[in-house]
Amino acid sequence: MKQRVALLGSTGSIGVQTLDIVRENPDRFEVVTLTANHRWEELAHQAIEFDADSVVIADERYYEPLREALADYPVKVYAGEDAVAQCAAASNIDVVVNALVGYAGLIPTVRAIEQGKKIALANKETLVVGGEVVMELAMRHRAPIIPIDSEHSAIFQCLIGERSPLERLIITCSGGSLRDLPREALASVTPEQALRHPQWSMGAKITIDSSTLVNKGFEVIEARWLFGVEAERISVIQHPQSIVHSMVEFKDGAIKAQLGTPDMRVPISFALMYPERAERKCENFSFADNPTLTFAEVDRVKYPALDIAYDCLRRGGTAACTMNGANEVAVAAFLAKQCGYLDIVRSIEYALQKATFVAHPTLADYAEADRESRELVRNLLKIK
Ligand code: NAD
Ligand code: MG
């Protein structure tokens, strides 16, 4: 039986690579739903190529051109964020690949979990914002959440077959696009500079998050919720070659790692095919050509966002949701050249100081914390 797939965010970096895996395995997957935010032309092409049953364009302004582009095809066309969540929860779906970016990923994940769907999760913000509530829901509805994020996929793979409690998760970190820049040079960094990631080609927001290490902080939070491991047992180590994707240390002193050439299609295919693996035509990894794997402590002064994320994790409640909302607004402002690079972390710190804190949030509390945080940062940065 083919797995029937809803791919949320099909036009993004993860979305397009997910479609590569579907293309390589036509006997295993059937694309039912594709969604995008505003790139309606690409969405229409994808829907035609994969013979999708329905498409959703989240930004309703592009509904008409999308509908016209698909008028001669048997594809249902919907618009709006609610429709994205509804399609994720529809009865004709087996697996939801959540490749949305940002807070927008939370509710579609929740709706899919409530229907017991398998979730292949790239959208880490789902767990950053609402990890506690989301994991409790997933447990209750027996909805498996399989990570796509490469570090978490690595840890997930290392944990297969293990029964004993672990000592520590070791998350590796490339250091992002500005790793070779001295701390003093950060103030004048431009979007173009920060967008040049040394190893991975990814969406703009996560590339900036990688440069500030907000991304690594978010991955610590994501790991805490996915694997049920306290902050104290999650460490981060800089590994510029991005060959070791992350590690697990056990109580007998053994350490397991997952390695390979950086390619998101590996964790994507693993999330889709687990407990099996894809047969992919890849060149064998050459250790001889990669003779040096290095590791170093993260510079916590240059990258304060990592410790801010740990603090949010220890505080719990809505803290990480506030951090995420502030970061989303500030990163968008930085990319639009409406603020400087250091304003990103400054905005996060400001929002965390000023925002209302709810210790035991509901989904409605997360929505309010997100809204408040965005408003605080828009006022701070004087943007609309
Ligand atoms: P991207 O910006 O390339 O793509 C995002 C997708 O979501 C697009 O299809 C876009 O149309 C859609 N989208 C954006 N805003 C939306 C909204 N408000 N409503 C509905 N749809 C919306 O992002 P990406 O790099 O593919 O990242 C997606 C997620 O995967 C992020 O959470 C990111 O942190 C995570 N992730 C990405 C990578 C990577 O290599 N790109 C690696 C690990 C984790
Ligand atoms: Mg990652």
Coordinates of C-alpha atoms in Angstrom, one line a residue, residues 183-370:
R183 CA 32.6 39.0 17.3
E184 CA 33.3 42.7 16.8
A185 CA 32.4 42.4 13.0
L186 CA 28.9 41.2 13.7
A187 CA 27.3 44.6 14.0
S188 CA 27.8 45.4 10.3
V189 CA 26.8 42.0 8.9
T190 CA 24.5 42.3 5.9
P191 CA 21.7 39.8 4.9
E192 CA 23.8 38.7 1.9
Q193 CA 26.7 37.8 4.1
A194 CA 24.6 36.0 6.7
L195 CA 22.7 34.0 4.0
R196 CA 25.9 32.3 2.7
H197 CA 25.8 29.1 4.7
P198 CA 29.0 27.0 4.3
Q199 CA 27.4 23.6 4.2
W200 CA 23.6 23.6 3.7
S201 CA 21.4 25.3 1.2
M202 CA 18.2 26.1 3.2
G203 CA 15.4 28.6 3.4
A204 CA 16.4 32.2 4.3
K205 CA 15.0 32.2 7.9
I206 CA 16.8 29.0 9.1
T207 CA 20.0 30.2 7.4
I208 CA 19.9 33.4 9.5
D209 CA 18.9 31.4 12.6
S210 CA 22.0 29.2 11.9
S211 CA 24.2 32.2 11.9
T212 CA 22.9 33.6 15.2
L213 CA 22.8 30.0 16.7
V214 CA 19.1 30.7 17.5
N215 CA 18.7 27.6 15.3
K216 CA 20.9 25.5 17.6
G217 CA 19.1 26.8 20.6
F218 CA 15.8 25.8 19.0
E219 CA 17.3 22.4 18.3
V220 CA 18.1 21.9 22.0
I221 CA 14.5 22.7 22.8
E222 CA 13.3 20.4 20.0
A223 CA 15.5 17.6 21.3
R224 CA 14.2 18.1 24.8
W225 CA 10.6 17.5 23.7
L226 CA 11.2 14.8 21.1
F227 CA 13.4 12.6 23.3
G228 CA 12.3 13.6 26.8
V229 CA 15.8 14.6 27.9
E230 CA 16.3 17.4 30.3
A231 CA 18.3 20.5 29.2
E232 CA 21.2 19.5 31.5
R233 CA 21.7 16.4 29.4
I234 CA 21.8 18.1 26.1
S235 CA 25.1 19.6 24.9
V236 CA 26.2 21.4 21.8
I237 CA 29.6 21.1 20.1
Q238 CA 30.8 23.0 17.1
H239 CA 31.8 20.7 14.2
P240 CA 32.5 22.8 11.1
Q241 CA 32.6 19.9 8.6
S242 CA 28.9 18.9 9.3
I243 CA 29.8 15.2 8.8
V244 CA 28.8 14.0 12.3
H245 CA 25.1 14.9 12.4
S246 CA 24.8 14.4 16.2
M247 CA 25.6 11.8 18.8
V248 CA 24.2 10.0 21.9
E249 CA 26.3 9.1 24.9
F250 CA 25.2 6.2 27.0
K251 CA 25.8 5.5 30.7
D252 CA 28.5 2.8 30.0
G253 CA 30.6 5.4 28.2
A254 CA 29.7 4.3 24.7
I255 CA 28.9 7.1 22.2
K256 CA 26.9 6.5 19.0
A257 CA 27.1 8.9 16.1
Q258 CA 25.4 9.2 12.7
L259 CA 27.6 10.4 9.9
G260 CA 27.5 11.2 6.2
T261 CA 27.7 13.9 3.6
P262 CA 25.3 16.8 4.4
D263 CA 22.2 16.1 2.4
M264 CA 18.7 16.7 3.9
R265 CA 17.3 14.0 1.6
V266 CA 18.8 11.4 3.9
P267 CA 16.8 12.4 7.0
I268 CA 13.7 13.2 4.9
S269 CA 13.7 9.7 3.4
F270 CA 14.4 8.2 6.7
A271 CA 11.4 10.0 8.3
L272 CA 9.2 8.8 5.5
M273 CA 10.4 5.2 5.3
Y274 CA 11.3 4.4 8.9
P275 CA 11.7 1.6 10.1
E276 CA 13.0 0.9 6.6
R277 CA 15.6 2.8 4.6
A278 CA 15.5 4.2 1.1
E279 CA 17.8 2.7 -1.6
R280 CA 19.4 5.8 -3.0
K281 CA 22.0 6.2 -5.6
C282 CA 24.7 8.0 -3.6
E283 CA 28.5 8.1 -3.9
N284 CA 30.1 6.2 -1.0
F285 CA 31.4 8.6 1.6
S286 CA 35.1 8.9 1.5
F287 CA 36.8 9.1 4.9
A288 CA 40.1 9.5 3.0
D289 CA 38.8 12.6 1.3
N290 CA 37.5 13.9 4.7
P291 CA 40.4 13.0 6.9
T292 CA 39.8 15.8 9.5
L293 CA 36.8 16.0 11.7
T294 CA 37.2 18.8 14.3
F295 CA 35.2 19.8 17.4
A296 CA 35.3 22.9 19.5
E297 CA 33.3 24.6 22.2
V298 CA 30.8 27.2 21.1
D299 CA 31.8 30.8 21.8
R300 CA 28.9 31.7 24.2
V301 CA 29.8 35.4 24.1
K302 CA 29.7 35.7 20.4
Y303 CA 26.5 33.6 20.3
P304 CA 24.3 34.5 23.3
A305 CA 21.2 33.1 21.6
L306 CA 22.2 29.6 22.6
D307 CA 22.2 30.3 26.4
I308 CA 18.9 32.3 25.9
A309 CA 17.3 29.2 24.5
Y310 CA 18.6 27.1 27.4
D311 CA 17.1 29.7 29.8
C312 CA 13.8 29.5 28.0
L313 CA 13.8 25.7 28.3
R314 CA 14.5 25.9 32.0
R315 CA 11.7 28.6 32.5
G316 CA 9.2 26.5 30.5
G317 CA 5.7 27.9 29.9
T318 CA 5.5 30.4 27.1
A319 CA 9.2 31.6 27.3
A320 CA 10.3 29.7 24.1
C321 CA 7.2 30.8 22.3
T322 CA 8.0 34.4 23.1
M323 CA 11.6 33.9 21.9
N324 CA 10.4 32.4 18.7
G325 CA 7.9 35.2 17.9
A326 CA 10.5 37.8 18.6
N327 CA 13.0 36.0 16.4
E328 CA 10.6 35.6 13.5
V329 CA 9.8 39.4 13.4
A330 CA 13.4 40.4 13.9
V331 CA 14.8 38.0 11.2
A332 CA 12.2 39.2 8.7
A333 CA 13.1 42.8 9.5
F334 CA 16.9 42.1 9.2
L335 CA 16.3 40.4 5.8
A336 CA 14.3 43.4 4.7
K337 CA 17.1 45.7 5.9
Q338 CA 14.9 47.3 8.5
C339 CA 17.2 46.6 11.3
G340 CA 20.8 45.5 12.0
Y341 CA 22.1 42.0 12.6
L342 CA 22.6 42.4 16.4
D343 CA 19.0 43.7 16.7
I344 CA 17.9 40.1 16.2
V345 CA 19.2 38.9 19.6
R346 CA 18.4 42.3 21.2
S347 CA 14.8 41.9 20.1
I348 CA 14.6 38.4 21.7
E349 CA 16.1 39.6 24.9
Y350 CA 13.7 42.6 25.0
A351 CA 10.6 40.5 24.3
L352 CA 11.6 38.0 27.0
Q353 CA 11.9 40.8 29.5
K354 CA 8.7 42.5 28.7
A355 CA 6.3 39.7 27.7
T356 CA 3.6 38.2 29.9
F357 CA 4.7 34.7 31.1
V358 CA 2.2 31.9 31.4
A359 CA 3.6 28.8 33.2
H360 CA 1.1 26.2 32.1
P361 CA 0.0 27.4 28.6
T362 CA -2.8 26.1 26.5
L363 CA -2.8 26.5 22.7
A364 CA -4.6 29.8 23.1
D365 CA -1.9 31.0 25.4
Y366 CA 0.7 30.2 22.8
A367 CA -1.2 32.2 20.2
E368 CA -1.4 35.2 22.6
A369 CA 2.3 34.9 23.6
D370 CA 3.2 34.8 19.9

